[in-house]
Coordinates of C-alpha atoms and ligand atoms in Angstrom, one line a residue:
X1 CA -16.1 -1.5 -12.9
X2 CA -18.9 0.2 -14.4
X3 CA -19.7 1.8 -10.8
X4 CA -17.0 3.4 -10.3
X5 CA -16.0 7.2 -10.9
X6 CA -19.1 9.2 -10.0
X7 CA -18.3 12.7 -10.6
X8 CA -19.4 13.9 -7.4
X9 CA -22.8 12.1 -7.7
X10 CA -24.1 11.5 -3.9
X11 CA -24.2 8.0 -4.7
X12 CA -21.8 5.3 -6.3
X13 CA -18.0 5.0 -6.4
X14 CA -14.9 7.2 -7.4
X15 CA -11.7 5.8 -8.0
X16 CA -8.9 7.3 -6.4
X17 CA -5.4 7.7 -8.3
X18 CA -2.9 7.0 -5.4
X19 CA -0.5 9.3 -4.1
X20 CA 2.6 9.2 -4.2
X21 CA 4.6 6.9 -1.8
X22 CA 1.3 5.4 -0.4
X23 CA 1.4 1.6 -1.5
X24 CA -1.8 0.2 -2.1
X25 CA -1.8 -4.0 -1.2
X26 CA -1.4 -6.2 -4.0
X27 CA -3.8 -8.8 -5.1
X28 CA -2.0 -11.3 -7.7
X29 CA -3.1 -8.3 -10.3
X30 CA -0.6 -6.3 -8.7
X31 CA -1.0 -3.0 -6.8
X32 CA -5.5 -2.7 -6.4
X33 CA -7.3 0.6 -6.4
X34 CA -8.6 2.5 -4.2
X35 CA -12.0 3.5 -4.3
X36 CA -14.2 5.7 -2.3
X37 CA -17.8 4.7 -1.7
X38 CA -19.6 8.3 -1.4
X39 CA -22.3 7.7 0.8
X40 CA -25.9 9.4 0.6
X41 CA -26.6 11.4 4.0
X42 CA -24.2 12.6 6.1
X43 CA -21.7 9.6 6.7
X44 CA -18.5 10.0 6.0
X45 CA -17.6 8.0 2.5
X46 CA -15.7 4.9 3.1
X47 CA -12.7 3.5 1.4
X48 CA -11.5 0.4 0.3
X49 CA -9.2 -1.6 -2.4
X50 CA -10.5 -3.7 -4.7
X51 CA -8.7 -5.6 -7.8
X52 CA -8.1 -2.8 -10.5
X53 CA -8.3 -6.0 -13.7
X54 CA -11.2 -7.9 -12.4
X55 CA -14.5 -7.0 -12.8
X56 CA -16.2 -10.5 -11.0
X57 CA -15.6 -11.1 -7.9
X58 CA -15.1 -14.7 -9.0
X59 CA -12.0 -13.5 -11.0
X60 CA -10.4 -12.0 -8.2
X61 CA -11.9 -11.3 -4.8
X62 CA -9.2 -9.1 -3.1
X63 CA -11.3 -6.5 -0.7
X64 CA -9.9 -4.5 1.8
X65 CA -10.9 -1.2 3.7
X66 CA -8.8 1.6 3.7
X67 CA -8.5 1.8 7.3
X68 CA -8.6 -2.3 8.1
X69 CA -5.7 -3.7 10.1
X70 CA -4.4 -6.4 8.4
X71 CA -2.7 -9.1 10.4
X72 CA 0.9 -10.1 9.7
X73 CA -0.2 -13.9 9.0
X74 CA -3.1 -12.8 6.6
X75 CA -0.6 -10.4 4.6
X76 CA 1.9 -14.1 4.7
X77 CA -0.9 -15.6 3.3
X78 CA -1.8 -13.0 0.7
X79 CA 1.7 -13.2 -0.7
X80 CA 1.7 -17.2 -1.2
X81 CA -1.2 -17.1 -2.3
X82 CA -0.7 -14.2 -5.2
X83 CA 2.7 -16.1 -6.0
X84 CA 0.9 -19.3 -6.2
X85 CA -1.6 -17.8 -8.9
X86 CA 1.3 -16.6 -10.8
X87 CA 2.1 -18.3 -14.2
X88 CA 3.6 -21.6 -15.0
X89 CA 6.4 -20.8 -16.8
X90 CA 8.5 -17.7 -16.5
X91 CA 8.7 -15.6 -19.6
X92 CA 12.3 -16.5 -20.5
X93 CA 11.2 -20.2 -20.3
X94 CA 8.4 -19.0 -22.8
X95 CA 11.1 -17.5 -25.4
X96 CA 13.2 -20.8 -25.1
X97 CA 10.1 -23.0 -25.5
X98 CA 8.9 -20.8 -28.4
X99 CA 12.3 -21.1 -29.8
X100 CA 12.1 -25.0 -29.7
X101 CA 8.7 -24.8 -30.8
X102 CA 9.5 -23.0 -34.4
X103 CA 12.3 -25.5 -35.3
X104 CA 10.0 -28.7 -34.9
X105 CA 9.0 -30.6 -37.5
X106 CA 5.6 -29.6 -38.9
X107 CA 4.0 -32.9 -37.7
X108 CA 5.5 -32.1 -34.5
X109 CA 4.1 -28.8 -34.0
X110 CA 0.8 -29.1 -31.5
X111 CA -1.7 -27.0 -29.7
X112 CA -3.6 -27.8 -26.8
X113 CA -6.7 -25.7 -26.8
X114 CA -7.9 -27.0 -23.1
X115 CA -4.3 -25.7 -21.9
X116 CA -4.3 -23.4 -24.7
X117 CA -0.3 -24.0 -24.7
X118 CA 2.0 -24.5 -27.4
X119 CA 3.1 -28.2 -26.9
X120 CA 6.9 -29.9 -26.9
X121 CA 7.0 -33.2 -28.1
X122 CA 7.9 -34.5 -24.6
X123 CA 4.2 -32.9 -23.3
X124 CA 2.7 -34.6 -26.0
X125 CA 1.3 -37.3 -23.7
X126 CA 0.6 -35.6 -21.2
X127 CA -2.1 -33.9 -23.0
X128 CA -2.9 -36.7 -25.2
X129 CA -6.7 -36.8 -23.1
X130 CA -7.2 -32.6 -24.2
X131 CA -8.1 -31.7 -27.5
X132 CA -5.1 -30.5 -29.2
X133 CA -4.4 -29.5 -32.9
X134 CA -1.7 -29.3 -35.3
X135 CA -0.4 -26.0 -35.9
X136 CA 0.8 -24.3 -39.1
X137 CA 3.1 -21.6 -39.3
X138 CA 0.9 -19.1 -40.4
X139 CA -1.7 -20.1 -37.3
X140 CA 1.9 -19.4 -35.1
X141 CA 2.4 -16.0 -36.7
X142 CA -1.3 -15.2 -36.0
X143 CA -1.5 -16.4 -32.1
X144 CA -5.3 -13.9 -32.1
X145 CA -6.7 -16.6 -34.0
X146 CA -4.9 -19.5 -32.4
X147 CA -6.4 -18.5 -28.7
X148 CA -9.3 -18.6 -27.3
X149 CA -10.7 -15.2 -26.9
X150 CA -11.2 -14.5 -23.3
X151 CA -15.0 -13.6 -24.2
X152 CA -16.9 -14.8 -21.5
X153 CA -14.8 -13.8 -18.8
X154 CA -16.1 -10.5 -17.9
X155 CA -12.3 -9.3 -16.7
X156 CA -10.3 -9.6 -19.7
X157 CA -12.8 -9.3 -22.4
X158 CA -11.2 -9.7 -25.5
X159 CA -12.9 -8.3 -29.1
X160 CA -10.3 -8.9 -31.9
X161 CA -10.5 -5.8 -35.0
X162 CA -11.6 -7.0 -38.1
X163 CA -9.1 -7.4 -40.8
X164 CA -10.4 -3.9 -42.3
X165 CA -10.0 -2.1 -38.9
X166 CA -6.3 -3.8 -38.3
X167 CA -5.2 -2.6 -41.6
X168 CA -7.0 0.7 -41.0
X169 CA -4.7 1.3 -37.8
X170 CA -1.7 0.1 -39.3
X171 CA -2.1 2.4 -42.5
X172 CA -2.8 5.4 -40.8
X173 CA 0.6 4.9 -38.6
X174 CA 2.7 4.4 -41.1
X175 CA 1.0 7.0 -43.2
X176 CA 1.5 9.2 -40.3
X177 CA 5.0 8.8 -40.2
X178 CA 5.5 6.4 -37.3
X179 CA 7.8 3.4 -37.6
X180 CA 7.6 2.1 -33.4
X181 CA 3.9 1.0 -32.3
X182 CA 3.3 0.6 -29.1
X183 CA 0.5 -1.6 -28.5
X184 CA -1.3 -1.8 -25.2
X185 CA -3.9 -4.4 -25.4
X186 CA -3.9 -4.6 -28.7
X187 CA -2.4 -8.2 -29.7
X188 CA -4.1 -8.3 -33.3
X189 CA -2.3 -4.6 -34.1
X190 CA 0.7 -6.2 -32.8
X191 CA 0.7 -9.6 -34.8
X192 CA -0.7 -7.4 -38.1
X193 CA 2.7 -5.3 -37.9
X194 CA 4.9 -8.5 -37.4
X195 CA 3.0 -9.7 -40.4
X196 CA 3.4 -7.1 -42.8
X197 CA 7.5 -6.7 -42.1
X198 CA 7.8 -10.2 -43.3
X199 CA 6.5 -9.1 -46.8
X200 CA 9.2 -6.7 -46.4
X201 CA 7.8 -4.1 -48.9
X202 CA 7.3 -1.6 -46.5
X203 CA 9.6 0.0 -43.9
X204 CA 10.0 -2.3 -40.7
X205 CA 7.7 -0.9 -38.0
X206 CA 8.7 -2.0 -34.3
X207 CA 6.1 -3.2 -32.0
X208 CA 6.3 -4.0 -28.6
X209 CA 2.8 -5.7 -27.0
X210 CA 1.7 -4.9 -23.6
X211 CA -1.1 -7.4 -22.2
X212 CA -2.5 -9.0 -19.7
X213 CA -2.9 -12.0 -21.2
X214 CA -0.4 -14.2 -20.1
X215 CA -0.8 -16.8 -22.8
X216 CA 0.5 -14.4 -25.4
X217 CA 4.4 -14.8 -23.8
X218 CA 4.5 -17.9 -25.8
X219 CA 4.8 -16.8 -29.0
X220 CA 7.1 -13.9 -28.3
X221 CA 10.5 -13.0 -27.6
X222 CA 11.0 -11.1 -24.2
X223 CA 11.6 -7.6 -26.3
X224 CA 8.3 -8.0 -28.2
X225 CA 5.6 -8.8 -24.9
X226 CA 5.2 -7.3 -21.9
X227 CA 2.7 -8.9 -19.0
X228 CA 1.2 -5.3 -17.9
X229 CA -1.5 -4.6 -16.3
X230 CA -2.9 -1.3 -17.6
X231 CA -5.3 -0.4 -14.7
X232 CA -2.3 0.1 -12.5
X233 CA 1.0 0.3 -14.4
X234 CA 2.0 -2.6 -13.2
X235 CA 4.7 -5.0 -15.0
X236 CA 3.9 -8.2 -14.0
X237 CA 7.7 -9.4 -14.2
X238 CA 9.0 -6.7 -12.4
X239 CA 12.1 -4.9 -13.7
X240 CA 13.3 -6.8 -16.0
X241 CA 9.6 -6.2 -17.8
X242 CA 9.7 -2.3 -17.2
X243 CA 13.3 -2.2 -18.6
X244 CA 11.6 -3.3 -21.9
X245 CA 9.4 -0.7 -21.9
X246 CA 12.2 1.9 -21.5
X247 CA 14.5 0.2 -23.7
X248 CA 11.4 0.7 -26.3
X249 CA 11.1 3.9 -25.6
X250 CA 14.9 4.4 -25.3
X251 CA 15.4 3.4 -28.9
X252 CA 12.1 5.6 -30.1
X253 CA 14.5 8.4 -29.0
X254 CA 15.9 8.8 -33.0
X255 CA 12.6 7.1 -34.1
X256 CA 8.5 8.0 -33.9
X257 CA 6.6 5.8 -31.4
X258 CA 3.1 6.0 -31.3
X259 CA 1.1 4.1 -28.7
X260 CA -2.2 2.5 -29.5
X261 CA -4.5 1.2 -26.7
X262 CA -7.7 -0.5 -26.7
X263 CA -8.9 -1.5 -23.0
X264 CA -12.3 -2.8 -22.0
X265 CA -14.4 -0.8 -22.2
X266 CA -16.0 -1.0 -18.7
X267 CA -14.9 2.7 -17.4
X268 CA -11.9 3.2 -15.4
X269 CA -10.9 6.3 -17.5
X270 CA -8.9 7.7 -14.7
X271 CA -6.7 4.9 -13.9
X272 CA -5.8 4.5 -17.6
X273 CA -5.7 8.2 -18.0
X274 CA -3.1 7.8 -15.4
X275 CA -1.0 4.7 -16.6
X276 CA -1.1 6.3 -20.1
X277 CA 0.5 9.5 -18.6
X278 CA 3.0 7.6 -16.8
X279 CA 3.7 6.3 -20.0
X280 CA 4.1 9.3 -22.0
X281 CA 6.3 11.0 -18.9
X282 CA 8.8 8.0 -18.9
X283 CA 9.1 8.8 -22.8
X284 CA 9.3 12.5 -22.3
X285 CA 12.3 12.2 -20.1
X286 CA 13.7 10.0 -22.7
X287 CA 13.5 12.6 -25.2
X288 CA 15.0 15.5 -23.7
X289 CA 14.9 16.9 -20.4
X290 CA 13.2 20.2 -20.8
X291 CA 10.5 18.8 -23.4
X292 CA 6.4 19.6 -23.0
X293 CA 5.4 17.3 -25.8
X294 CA 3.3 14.5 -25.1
X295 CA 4.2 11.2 -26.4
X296 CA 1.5 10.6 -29.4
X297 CA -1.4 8.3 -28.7
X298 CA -4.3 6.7 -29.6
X299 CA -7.2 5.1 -27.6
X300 CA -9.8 3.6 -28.8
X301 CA -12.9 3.5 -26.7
X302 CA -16.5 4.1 -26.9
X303 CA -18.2 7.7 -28.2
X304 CA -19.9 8.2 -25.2
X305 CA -16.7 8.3 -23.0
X306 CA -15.7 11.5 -24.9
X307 CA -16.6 13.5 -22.1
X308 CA -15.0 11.6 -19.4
X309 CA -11.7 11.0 -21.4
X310 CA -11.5 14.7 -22.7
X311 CA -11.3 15.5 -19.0
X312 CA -8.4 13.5 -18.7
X313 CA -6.8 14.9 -21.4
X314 CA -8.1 18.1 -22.9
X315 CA -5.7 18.4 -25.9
X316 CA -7.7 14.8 -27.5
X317 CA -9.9 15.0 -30.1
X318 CA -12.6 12.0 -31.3
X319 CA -12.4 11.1 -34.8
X320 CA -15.5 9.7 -36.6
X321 CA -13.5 6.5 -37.3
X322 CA -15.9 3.6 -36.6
X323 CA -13.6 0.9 -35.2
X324 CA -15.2 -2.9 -35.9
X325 CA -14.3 -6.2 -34.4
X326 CA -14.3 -10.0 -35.6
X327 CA -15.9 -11.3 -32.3
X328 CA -18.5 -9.1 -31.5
X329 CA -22.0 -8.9 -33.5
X330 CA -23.5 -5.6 -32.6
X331 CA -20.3 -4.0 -32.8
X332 CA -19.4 -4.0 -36.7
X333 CA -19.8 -1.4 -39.5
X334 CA -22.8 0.5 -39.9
X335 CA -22.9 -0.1 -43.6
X336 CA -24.5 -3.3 -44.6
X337 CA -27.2 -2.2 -41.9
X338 CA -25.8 -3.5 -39.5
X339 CA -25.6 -1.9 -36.1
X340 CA -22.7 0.8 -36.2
X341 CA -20.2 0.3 -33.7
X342 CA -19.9 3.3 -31.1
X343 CA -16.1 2.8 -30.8
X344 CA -13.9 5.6 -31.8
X345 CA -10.3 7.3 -31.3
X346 CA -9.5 9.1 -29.3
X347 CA -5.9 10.9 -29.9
X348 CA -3.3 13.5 -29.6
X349 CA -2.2 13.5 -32.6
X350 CA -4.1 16.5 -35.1
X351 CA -7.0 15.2 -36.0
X352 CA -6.9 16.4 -39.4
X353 CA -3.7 14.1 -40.1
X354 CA -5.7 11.3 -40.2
X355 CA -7.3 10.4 -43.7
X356 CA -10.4 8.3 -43.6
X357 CA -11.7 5.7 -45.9
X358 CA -13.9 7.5 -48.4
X359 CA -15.5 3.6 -49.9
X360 CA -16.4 2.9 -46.2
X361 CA -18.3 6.0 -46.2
X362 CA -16.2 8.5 -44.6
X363 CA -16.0 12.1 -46.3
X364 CA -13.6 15.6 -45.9
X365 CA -15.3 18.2 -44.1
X366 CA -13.7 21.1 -45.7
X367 CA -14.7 23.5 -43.0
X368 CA -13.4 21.5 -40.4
X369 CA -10.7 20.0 -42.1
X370 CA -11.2 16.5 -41.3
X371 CA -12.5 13.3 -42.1
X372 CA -15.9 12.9 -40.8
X373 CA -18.6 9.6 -41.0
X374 CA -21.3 10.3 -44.2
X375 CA -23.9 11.4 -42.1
X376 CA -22.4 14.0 -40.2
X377 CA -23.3 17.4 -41.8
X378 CA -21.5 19.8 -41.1
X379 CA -24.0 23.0 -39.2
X380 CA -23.5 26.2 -40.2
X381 CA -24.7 27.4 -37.0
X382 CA -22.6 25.4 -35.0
X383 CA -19.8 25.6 -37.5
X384 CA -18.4 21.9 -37.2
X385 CA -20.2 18.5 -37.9
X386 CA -21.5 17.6 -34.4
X387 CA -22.7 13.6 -34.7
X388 CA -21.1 11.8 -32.3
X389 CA -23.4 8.5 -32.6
X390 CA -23.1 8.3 -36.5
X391 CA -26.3 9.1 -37.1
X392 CA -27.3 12.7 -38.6
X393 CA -27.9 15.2 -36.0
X394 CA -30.5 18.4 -36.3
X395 CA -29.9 22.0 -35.0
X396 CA -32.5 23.0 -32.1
X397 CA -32.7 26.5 -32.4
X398 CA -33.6 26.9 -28.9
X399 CA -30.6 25.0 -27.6
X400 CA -28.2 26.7 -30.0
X401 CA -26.9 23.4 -30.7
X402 CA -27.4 20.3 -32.5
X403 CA -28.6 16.7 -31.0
X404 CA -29.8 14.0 -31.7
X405 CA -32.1 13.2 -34.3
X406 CA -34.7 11.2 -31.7
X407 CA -34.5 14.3 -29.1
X408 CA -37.3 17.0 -29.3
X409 CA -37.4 20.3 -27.4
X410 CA -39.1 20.4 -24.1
X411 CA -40.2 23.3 -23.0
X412 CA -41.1 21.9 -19.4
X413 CA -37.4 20.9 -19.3
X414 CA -36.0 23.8 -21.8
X415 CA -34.0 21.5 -23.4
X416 CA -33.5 19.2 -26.0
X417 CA -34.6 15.5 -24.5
X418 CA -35.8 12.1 -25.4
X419 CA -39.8 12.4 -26.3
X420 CA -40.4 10.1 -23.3
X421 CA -38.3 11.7 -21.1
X422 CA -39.2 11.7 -17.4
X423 CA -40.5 15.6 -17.4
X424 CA -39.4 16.9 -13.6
X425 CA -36.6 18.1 -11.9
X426 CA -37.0 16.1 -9.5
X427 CA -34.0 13.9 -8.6
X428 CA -36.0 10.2 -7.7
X429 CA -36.8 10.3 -11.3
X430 CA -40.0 8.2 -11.2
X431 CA -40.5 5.4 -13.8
X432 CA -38.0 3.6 -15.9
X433 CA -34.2 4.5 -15.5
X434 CA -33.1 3.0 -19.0
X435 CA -35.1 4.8 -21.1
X436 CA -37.3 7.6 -19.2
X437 CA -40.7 6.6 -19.7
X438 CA -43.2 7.1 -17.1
X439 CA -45.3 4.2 -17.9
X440 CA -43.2 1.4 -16.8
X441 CA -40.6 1.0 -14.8
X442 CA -36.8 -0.4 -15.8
X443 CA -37.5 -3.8 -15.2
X444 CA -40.3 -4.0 -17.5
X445 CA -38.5 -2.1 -20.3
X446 CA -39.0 -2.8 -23.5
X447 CA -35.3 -1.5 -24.3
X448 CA -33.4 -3.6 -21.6
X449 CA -32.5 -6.5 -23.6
X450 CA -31.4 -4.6 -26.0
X451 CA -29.4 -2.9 -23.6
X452 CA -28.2 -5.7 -21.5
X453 CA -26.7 -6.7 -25.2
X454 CA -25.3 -3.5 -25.7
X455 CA -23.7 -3.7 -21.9
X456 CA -22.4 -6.8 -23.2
X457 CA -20.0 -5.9 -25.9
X458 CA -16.5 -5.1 -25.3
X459 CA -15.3 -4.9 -22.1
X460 CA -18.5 -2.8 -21.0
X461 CA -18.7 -4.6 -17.5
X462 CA -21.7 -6.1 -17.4
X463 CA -24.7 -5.2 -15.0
X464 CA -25.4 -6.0 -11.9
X465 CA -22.2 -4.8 -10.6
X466 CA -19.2 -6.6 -9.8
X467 CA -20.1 -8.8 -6.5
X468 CA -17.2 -6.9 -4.9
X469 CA -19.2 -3.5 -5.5
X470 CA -22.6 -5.0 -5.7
X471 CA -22.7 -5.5 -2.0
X472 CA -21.5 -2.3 -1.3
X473 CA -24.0 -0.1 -3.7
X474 CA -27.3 -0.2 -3.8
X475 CA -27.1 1.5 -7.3
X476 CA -25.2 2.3 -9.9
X477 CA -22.8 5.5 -10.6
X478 CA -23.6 8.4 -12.3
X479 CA -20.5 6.8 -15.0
X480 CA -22.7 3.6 -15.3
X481 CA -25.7 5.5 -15.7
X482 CA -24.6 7.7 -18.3
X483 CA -22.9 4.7 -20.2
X484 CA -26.0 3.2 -19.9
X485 CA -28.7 6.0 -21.3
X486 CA -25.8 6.9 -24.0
X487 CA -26.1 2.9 -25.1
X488 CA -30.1 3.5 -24.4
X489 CA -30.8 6.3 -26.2
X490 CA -28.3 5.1 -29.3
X491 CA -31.4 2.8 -30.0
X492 CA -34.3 5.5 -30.5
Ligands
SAH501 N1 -9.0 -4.9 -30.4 C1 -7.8 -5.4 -29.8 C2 -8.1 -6.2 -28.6 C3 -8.8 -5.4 -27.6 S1 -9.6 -6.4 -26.3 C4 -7.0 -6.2 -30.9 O1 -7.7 -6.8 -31.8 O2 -5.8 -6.3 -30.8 C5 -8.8 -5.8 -24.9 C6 -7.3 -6.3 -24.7 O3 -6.9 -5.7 -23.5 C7 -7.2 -7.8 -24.6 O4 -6.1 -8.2 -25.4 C8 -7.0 -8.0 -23.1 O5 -6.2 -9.2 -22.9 C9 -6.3 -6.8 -22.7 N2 -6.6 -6.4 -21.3 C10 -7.7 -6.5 -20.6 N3 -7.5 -6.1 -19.3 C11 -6.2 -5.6 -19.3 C12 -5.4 -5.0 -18.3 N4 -5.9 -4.8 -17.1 N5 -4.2 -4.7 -18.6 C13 -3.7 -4.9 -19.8 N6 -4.3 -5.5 -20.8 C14 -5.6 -5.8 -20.5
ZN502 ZN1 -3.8 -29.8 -22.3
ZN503 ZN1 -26.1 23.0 -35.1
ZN504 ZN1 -33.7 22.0 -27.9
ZN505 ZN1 -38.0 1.8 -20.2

């Protein structure tokens, strides 16, 4: 929800991480959020709960003030109706069907990519009116390319990483020493690992996939897929699904886990921040008692969430590490000319660990000891390499820093700033709020396409806000404008 978590802006939307012991109703995404709607004047903000997965109101259109009395038939009706959107099949009947499935005969084995299920020969006729494929069983042991990516449905936006970045993640885990992979919406990481233990040269790395796409429980066994929802924690199978986790992080006791994440990008920080933590706690207390350490991670998301995520967690460092996906076009590497992506790592792990590819154009920073993108040189003023965007930054003497190359020193504004920056301190900025000129305003934008496109890759909920929000804000947080200028001002 790209309006959400306003740092104390006056307007927009904060999410609120729940307390403990105060149970927030359940949509059929599990537990919702709660967010506060700050209001402008004096009011007094207003709370409600909305879906924490869905960003359309289409996809889920669970709304509920804080304060509203709900009556006992609604919350009767609420729980039919979330059971009723549950799943076809329970996970175990997934594992038996997938076990069936693998010893079929090769002419047996079909896909129906209307129902985008794995079919038994009895279903066969059922679905003989769909358009259903034969499947091979290398297209079984790579379900990313066998499903549909969930593209156009704003909620579960799926971008699958290129073959390059895949083998990128997986090289630098095992290089770093890890042999368990936790991997939280990340089904290509996960099918890449199962991959490369059946050429059996390298050690076996174990990989347990949590997702919320359902459609994933078919081609794995109940220890290798979790339904999870990672906006609120929540194992859609209840116990028996947590107990996985734990026994996962039970057996990573004698072994090194590492978890990789890659949510949509559409904000939310906090709420993953939190899940993530929950995460790394349950492992902590698995390791020993009195331990401080934090379980090792790495989540990807876009540069220009550095700010918001370092908040979260402080001890995280951004790594220059361009991360590229098969499904998205603006979003692939920045050298055949192509746009660059703006998605990074974000980890706990030292930074300096991590060895990046010197033929895609990364190089070792000597003074900084680590692997940084060609074009970030290092500053001898600022003593580090400062790009965050990829591109090569310049030192302003009069900021004491370095920015970006398009920015020029404003002496109105005594700081660095876009040329066509908006020059008062005035908070109605006048003019256009994507890129800062004076001489149109947003809707006639020159830039807004391009931006709309740019809002339009991974995750990044798209603008106008969720209808659930949308009715509630007139505009949009301080989080969705700052995503916004940052995938703006990346153009200039
Ligand atoms: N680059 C990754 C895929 C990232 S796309 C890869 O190639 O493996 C984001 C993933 O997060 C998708 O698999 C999507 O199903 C999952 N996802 C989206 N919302 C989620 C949620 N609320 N909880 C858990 N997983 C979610
Ligand atoms: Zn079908
Ligand atoms: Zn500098
Ligand atoms: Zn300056
Ligand atoms: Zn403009």
């Amino acid at each position: 929800m790209e309006t959400t978590e306003s740092h104390g802006d006056s307007l927009g939307l904060e999410v609120l991480i729940p307390e403990a012991g105060k149970e927030a109703p359940c949509c059929p995404h599990g537990p919702t959020l709660l967010f506060e709607k700050l209001s402008k004047g004096g009011e007094a903000p207003r709370r409600f709960y909305a879906c924490s997965a869905c960003r359309d109101r289409k996809d889920c259109n669970f709304f509920q003030w804080e304060d509203e009395k709900v009556s006992e038939e609604r919350l009767k009706a609420r729980k039919s109706e979330n059971q009723l959107k549950r799943v076809g099949f329970t996970q175990q009947q997934q594992c038996n069907r997938f076990v069936k499935f693998a010893s079929l005969a090769v002419h047996e084995k079909r896909f129906c990519q209307d129902c985008q299920l794995l079919l038994l020969p009895a279903e066969h006729g059922a679905h003989s009116a769909h358009s259903c494929a034969a499947v091979s069983t290398a297209q079984l042991r790579r379900p990313s390319t066998l499903l549909r990516p969930l593209e156009n449905k704003k909620s579960y936006a799926q971008y699958l990483f290129t073959e390059r970045s895949a083998h990128f993640l997986l090289d630098t885990v095992t290089a770093l020493g890890y042999n368990m992979v936790l991997c939280v919406g990340t089904p290509r990481l996960h099918e890449f690992i199962k991959l490369r233990n059946l050429e059996e040269k390298q050690p076996l790395i174990k990989s347990l996939l949590l997702d919320i796409d359902y459609r994933y429980a078919q081609f794995y066994k109940q220890e290798e897929f979790c339904h999870y929802n990672m906006f609120n924690h929540h194992f859609f199978n209840g116990e028996s699904s947590s107990a996985v986790l734990q026994a996962f992080l039970t057996e990573s006791q004698e072994e090194r886990v590492v978890m990789v994440a890659d949510p949509p990008f559409g904000g939310l920080v906090k709420p993953l921040a939190h899940s993530f933590t929950l995460m790394s706690q349950t492992w902590r207390k698995l390791q020993s008692p009195d331990s401080d350490a934090d379980m090792p991670m790495i989540w990807i998301f876009p540069y220009f969430f550095e700010p918001r995520i370092l908040e979260c967690f402080p001890s995280f460092a951004m790594l220059d590490y361009q991360v590229d996906y098969d499904n998205h076009p603006l979003y692939k590497h920045g050298k055949t000319g192509r746009k660059q992506s703006p998605v990074r790592l974000f980890t706990n792990i030292s930074a300096k660990d991590f060895i990046l590819p010197k033929d895609e154009g990364y190089r070792l920073c000597s003074v900084c000891e680590r692997y940084v993108w060609s074009l970030n040189k290092h500053c001898n003023k600022c003593n580090l390499c400062p790009s965050k965007d990829g591109r090569e930054w310049k030192h302003c003497s009069l900021c004491e820093k370095c920015v970006k190359p398009s920015w020029k020193h404003c002496t109105t504004c005594e700081r660095c700033c876009l040329p066509e920056h908006p020059c008062s301190q005035s908070d109605e900025t006048p003019g256009c709020f994507t890129c800062g000129s004076l001489k149109h305003k947003r809707r006639a934008c020159p830039l807004r396409t391009q931006s709309r496109q740019l809002r339009a890759k991974p995750g990044m909920r798209k603008t106008p806000s969720p209808a659930v929000l949308k009715q509630k804000t007139k505009r949009k947080s301080g989080a969705a404008r700052r995503a916004k200028k940052a995938a703006a001002a990346q153009s200039h």
